[in-house]
mmCIF file of C-alpha atoms in Angstrom:
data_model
loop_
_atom_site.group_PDB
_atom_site.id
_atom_site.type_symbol
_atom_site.label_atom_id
_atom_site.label_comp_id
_atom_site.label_asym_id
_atom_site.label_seq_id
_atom_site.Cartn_x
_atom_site.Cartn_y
_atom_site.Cartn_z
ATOM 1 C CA UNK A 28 -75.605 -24.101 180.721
ATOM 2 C CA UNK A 29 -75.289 -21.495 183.773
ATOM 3 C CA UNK A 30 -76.913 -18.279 184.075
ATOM 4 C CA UNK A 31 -76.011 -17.474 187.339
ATOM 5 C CA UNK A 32 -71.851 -17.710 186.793
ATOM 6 C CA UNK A 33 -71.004 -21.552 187.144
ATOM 7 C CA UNK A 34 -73.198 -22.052 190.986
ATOM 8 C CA UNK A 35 -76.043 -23.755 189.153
ATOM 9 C CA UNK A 36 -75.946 -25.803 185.609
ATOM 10 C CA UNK A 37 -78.575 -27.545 183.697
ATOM 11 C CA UNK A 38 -77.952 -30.040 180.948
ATOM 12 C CA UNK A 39 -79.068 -27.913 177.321
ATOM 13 C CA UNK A 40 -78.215 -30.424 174.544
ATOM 14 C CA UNK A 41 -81.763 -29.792 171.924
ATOM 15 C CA UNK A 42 -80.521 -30.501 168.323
ATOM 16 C CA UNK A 43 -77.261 -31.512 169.636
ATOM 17 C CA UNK A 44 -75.901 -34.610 167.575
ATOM 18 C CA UNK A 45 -74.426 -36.938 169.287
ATOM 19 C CA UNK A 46 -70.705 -36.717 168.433
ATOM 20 C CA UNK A 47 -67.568 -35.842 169.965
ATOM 21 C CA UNK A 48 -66.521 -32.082 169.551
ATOM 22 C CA UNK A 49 -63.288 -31.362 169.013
ATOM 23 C CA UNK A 50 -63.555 -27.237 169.623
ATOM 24 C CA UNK A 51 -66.706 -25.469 170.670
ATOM 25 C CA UNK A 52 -65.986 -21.116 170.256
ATOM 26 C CA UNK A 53 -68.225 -18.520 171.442
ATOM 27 C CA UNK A 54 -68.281 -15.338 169.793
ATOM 28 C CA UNK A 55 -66.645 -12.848 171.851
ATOM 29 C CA UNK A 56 -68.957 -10.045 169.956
ATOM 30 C CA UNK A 57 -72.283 -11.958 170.583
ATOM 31 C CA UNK A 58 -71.901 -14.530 173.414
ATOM 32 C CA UNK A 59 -75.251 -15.479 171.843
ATOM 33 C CA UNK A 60 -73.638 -17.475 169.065
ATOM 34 C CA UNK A 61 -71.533 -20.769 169.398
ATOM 35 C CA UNK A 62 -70.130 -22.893 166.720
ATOM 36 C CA UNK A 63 -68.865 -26.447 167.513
ATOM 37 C CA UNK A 64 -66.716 -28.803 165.227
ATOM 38 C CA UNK A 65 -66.308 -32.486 165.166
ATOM 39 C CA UNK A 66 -65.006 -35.111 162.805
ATOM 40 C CA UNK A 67 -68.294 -34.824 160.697
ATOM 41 C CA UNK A 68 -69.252 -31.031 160.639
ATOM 42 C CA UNK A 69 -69.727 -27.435 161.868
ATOM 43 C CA UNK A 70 -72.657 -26.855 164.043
ATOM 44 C CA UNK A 71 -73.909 -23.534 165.060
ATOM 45 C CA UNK A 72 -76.377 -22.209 168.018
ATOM 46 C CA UNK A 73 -77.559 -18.863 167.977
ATOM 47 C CA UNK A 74 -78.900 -19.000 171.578
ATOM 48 C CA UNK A 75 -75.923 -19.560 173.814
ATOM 49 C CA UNK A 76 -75.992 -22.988 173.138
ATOM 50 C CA UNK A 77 -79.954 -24.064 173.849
ATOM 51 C CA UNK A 78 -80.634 -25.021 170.013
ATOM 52 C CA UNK A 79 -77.938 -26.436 167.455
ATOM 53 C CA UNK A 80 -78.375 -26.135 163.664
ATOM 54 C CA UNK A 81 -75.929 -27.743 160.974
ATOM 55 C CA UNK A 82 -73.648 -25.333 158.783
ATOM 56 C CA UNK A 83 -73.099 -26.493 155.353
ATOM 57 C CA UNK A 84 -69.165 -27.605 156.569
ATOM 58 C CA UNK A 85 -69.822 -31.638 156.649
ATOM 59 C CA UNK A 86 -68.564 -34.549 155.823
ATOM 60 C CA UNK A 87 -71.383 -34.674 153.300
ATOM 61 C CA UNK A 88 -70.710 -31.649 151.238
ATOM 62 C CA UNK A 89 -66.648 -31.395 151.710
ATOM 63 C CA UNK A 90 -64.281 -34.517 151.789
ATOM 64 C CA UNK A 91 -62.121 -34.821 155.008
ATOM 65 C CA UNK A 92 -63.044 -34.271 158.573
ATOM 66 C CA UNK A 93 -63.466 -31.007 161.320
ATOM 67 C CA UNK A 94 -60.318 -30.325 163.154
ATOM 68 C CA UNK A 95 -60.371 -27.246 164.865
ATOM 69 C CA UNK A 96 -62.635 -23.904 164.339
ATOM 70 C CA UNK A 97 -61.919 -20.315 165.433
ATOM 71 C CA UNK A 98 -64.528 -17.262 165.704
ATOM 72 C CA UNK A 99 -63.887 -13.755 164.542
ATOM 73 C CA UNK A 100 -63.609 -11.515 167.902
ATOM 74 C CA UNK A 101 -65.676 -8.812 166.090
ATOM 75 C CA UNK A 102 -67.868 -10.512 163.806
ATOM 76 C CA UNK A 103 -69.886 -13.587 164.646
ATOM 77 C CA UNK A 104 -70.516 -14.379 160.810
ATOM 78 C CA UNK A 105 -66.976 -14.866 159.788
ATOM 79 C CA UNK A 106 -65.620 -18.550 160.860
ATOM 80 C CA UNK A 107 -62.211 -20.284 159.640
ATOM 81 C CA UNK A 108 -62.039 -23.603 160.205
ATOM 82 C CA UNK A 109 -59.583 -26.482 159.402
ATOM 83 C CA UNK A 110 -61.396 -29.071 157.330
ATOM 84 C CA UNK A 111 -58.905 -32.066 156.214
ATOM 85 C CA UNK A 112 -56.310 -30.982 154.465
ATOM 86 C CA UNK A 113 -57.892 -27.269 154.131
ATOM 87 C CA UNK A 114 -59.020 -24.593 156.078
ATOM 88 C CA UNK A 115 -62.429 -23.114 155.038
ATOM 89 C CA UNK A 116 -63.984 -19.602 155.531
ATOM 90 C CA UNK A 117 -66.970 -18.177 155.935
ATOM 91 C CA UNK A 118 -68.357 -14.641 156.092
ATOM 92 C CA UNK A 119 -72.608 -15.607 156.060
ATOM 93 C CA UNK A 120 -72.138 -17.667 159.692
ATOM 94 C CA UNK A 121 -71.597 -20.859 157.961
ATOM 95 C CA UNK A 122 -74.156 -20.763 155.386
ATOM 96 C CA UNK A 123 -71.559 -21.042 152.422
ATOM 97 C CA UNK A 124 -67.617 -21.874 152.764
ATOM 98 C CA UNK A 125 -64.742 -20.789 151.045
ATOM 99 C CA UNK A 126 -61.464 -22.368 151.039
ATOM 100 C CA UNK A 127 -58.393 -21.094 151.751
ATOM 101 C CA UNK A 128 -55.465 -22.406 149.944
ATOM 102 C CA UNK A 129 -53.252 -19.137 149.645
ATOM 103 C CA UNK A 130 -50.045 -19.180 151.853
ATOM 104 C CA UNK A 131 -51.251 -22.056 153.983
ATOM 105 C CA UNK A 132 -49.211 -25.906 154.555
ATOM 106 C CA UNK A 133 -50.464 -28.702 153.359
ATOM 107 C CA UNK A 134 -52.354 -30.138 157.394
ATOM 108 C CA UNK A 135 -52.381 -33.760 156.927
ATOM 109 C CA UNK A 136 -53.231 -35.741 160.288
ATOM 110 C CA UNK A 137 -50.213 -36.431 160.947
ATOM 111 C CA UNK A 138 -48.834 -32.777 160.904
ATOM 112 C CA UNK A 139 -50.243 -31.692 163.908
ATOM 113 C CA UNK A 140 -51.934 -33.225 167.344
ATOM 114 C CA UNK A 141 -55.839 -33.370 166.641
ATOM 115 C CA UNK A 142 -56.051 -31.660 170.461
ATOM 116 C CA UNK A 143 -53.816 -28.538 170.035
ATOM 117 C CA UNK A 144 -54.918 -25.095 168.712
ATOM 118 C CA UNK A 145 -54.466 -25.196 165.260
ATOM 119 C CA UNK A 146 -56.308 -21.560 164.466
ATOM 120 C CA UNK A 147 -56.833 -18.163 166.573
ATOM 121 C CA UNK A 148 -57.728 -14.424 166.441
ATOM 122 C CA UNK A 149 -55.772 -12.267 167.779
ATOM 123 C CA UNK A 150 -56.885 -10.869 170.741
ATOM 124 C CA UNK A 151 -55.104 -7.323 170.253
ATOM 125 C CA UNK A 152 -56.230 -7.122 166.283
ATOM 126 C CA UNK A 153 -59.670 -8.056 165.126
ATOM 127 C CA UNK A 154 -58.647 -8.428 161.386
ATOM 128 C CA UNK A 155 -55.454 -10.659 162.217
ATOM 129 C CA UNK A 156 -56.007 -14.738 162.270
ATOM 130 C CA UNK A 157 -53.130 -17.618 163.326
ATOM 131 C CA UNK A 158 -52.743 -20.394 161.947
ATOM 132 C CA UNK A 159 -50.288 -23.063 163.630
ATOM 133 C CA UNK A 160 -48.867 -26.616 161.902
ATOM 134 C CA UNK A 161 -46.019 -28.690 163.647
ATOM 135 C CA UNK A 162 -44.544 -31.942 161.924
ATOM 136 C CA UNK A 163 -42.487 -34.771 162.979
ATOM 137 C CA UNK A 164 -39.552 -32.640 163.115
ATOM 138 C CA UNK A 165 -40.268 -30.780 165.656
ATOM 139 C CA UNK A 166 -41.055 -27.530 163.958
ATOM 140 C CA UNK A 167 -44.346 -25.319 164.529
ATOM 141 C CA UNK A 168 -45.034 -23.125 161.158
ATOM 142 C CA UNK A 169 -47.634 -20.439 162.300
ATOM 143 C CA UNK A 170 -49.243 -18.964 159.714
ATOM 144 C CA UNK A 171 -50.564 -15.496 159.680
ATOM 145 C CA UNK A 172 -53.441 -13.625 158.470
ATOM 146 C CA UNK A 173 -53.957 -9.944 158.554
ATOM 147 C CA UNK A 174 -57.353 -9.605 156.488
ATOM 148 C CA UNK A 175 -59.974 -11.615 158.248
ATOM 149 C CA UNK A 176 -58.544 -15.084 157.350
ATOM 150 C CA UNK A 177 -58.829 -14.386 153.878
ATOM 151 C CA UNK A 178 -55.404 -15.295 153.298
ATOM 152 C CA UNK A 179 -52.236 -16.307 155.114
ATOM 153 C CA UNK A 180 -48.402 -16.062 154.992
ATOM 154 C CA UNK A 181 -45.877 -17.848 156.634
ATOM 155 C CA UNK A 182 -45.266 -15.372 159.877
ATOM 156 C CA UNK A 183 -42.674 -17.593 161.955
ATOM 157 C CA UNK A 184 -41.048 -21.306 162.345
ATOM 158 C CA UNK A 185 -40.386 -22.966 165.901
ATOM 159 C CA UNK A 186 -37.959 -25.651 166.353
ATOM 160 C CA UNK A 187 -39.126 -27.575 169.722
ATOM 161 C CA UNK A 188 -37.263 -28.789 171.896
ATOM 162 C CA UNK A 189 -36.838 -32.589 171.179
ATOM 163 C CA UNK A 190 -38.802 -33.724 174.100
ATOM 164 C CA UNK A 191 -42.140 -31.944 172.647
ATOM 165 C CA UNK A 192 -42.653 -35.038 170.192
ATOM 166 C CA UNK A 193 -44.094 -32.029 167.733
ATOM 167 C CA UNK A 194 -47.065 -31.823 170.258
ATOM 168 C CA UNK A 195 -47.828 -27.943 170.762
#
């Protein structure tokens, strides 16, 4: 962690489990809160990363694994978050989750590369939410949301170019 813009960093890892993260988002409307995903579950800090407490998203409570996690620009307490073969939702900062079938593919592992973005906020519209698949075929199917992630339609399909190997 820095305090003094990236000269100086000490190593803040207290309740940290030892995993491997595959997204860690601060919220852009309180820098103060961080959630982090990995295989096994959603993890949350509400110091700018100095303490870590578990969510209720793990591999306990849901089937599947964490994928990929995205923050609500304007509120801190609302979360998607692909899970599996779902994407989840939260509105309490990960105290219960919700999941979101409505208008959404069917993510399987092989769909999409485990290290691409797979959800976003937009950074123009606080209420509006992207969700992005790609197959085997080279297509990307983003998926759109214009009510907080609550649900999604189909908003545009890509065709790569053949080269991409459906990597985004």
């Amino acid at each position: 962690m820095t305090s003094d813009g990236g000269n100086n960093w000490n190593l803040v890892d207290t309740n940290l489990p030892d995993e491997a993260y595959l997204d860690i988002d601060v919220a852009v409307s309180n820098p103060s809160v961080v959630y982090a995903i990995s295989k096994k579950q959603v993890i949350k800090s509400i110091d700018g990363g100095l303490n870590w407490a578990t969510t209720t998203l793990t591999d306990g409570n849901y089937s599947g694994r964490g994928y990929d996690i995205a923050v609500s620009t304007t509120n801190p307490n609302i979360v998607v978050a692909r899970w599996s073969v779902k994407i989840y939702r939260t509105t309490d900062g990960g105290a219960t989750w919700t999941s979101i079938i409505t208008g959404l593919p069917n993510h399987t592992v092989w769909d999409s590369s485990v290290h691409s973005e797979m959800l976003d906020w937009s950074t123009t519209s606080p209420n509006v939410v992207y969700s992005a698949s790609t197959g085997h075929n080279n297509q990307v199917r983003i998926h759109r949301s214009a009510d907080f992630g609550t649900t999604f339609t189909l908003f545009k399909t890509i065709t790569l170019d053949a080269g991409a190997n459906g990597q985004i």
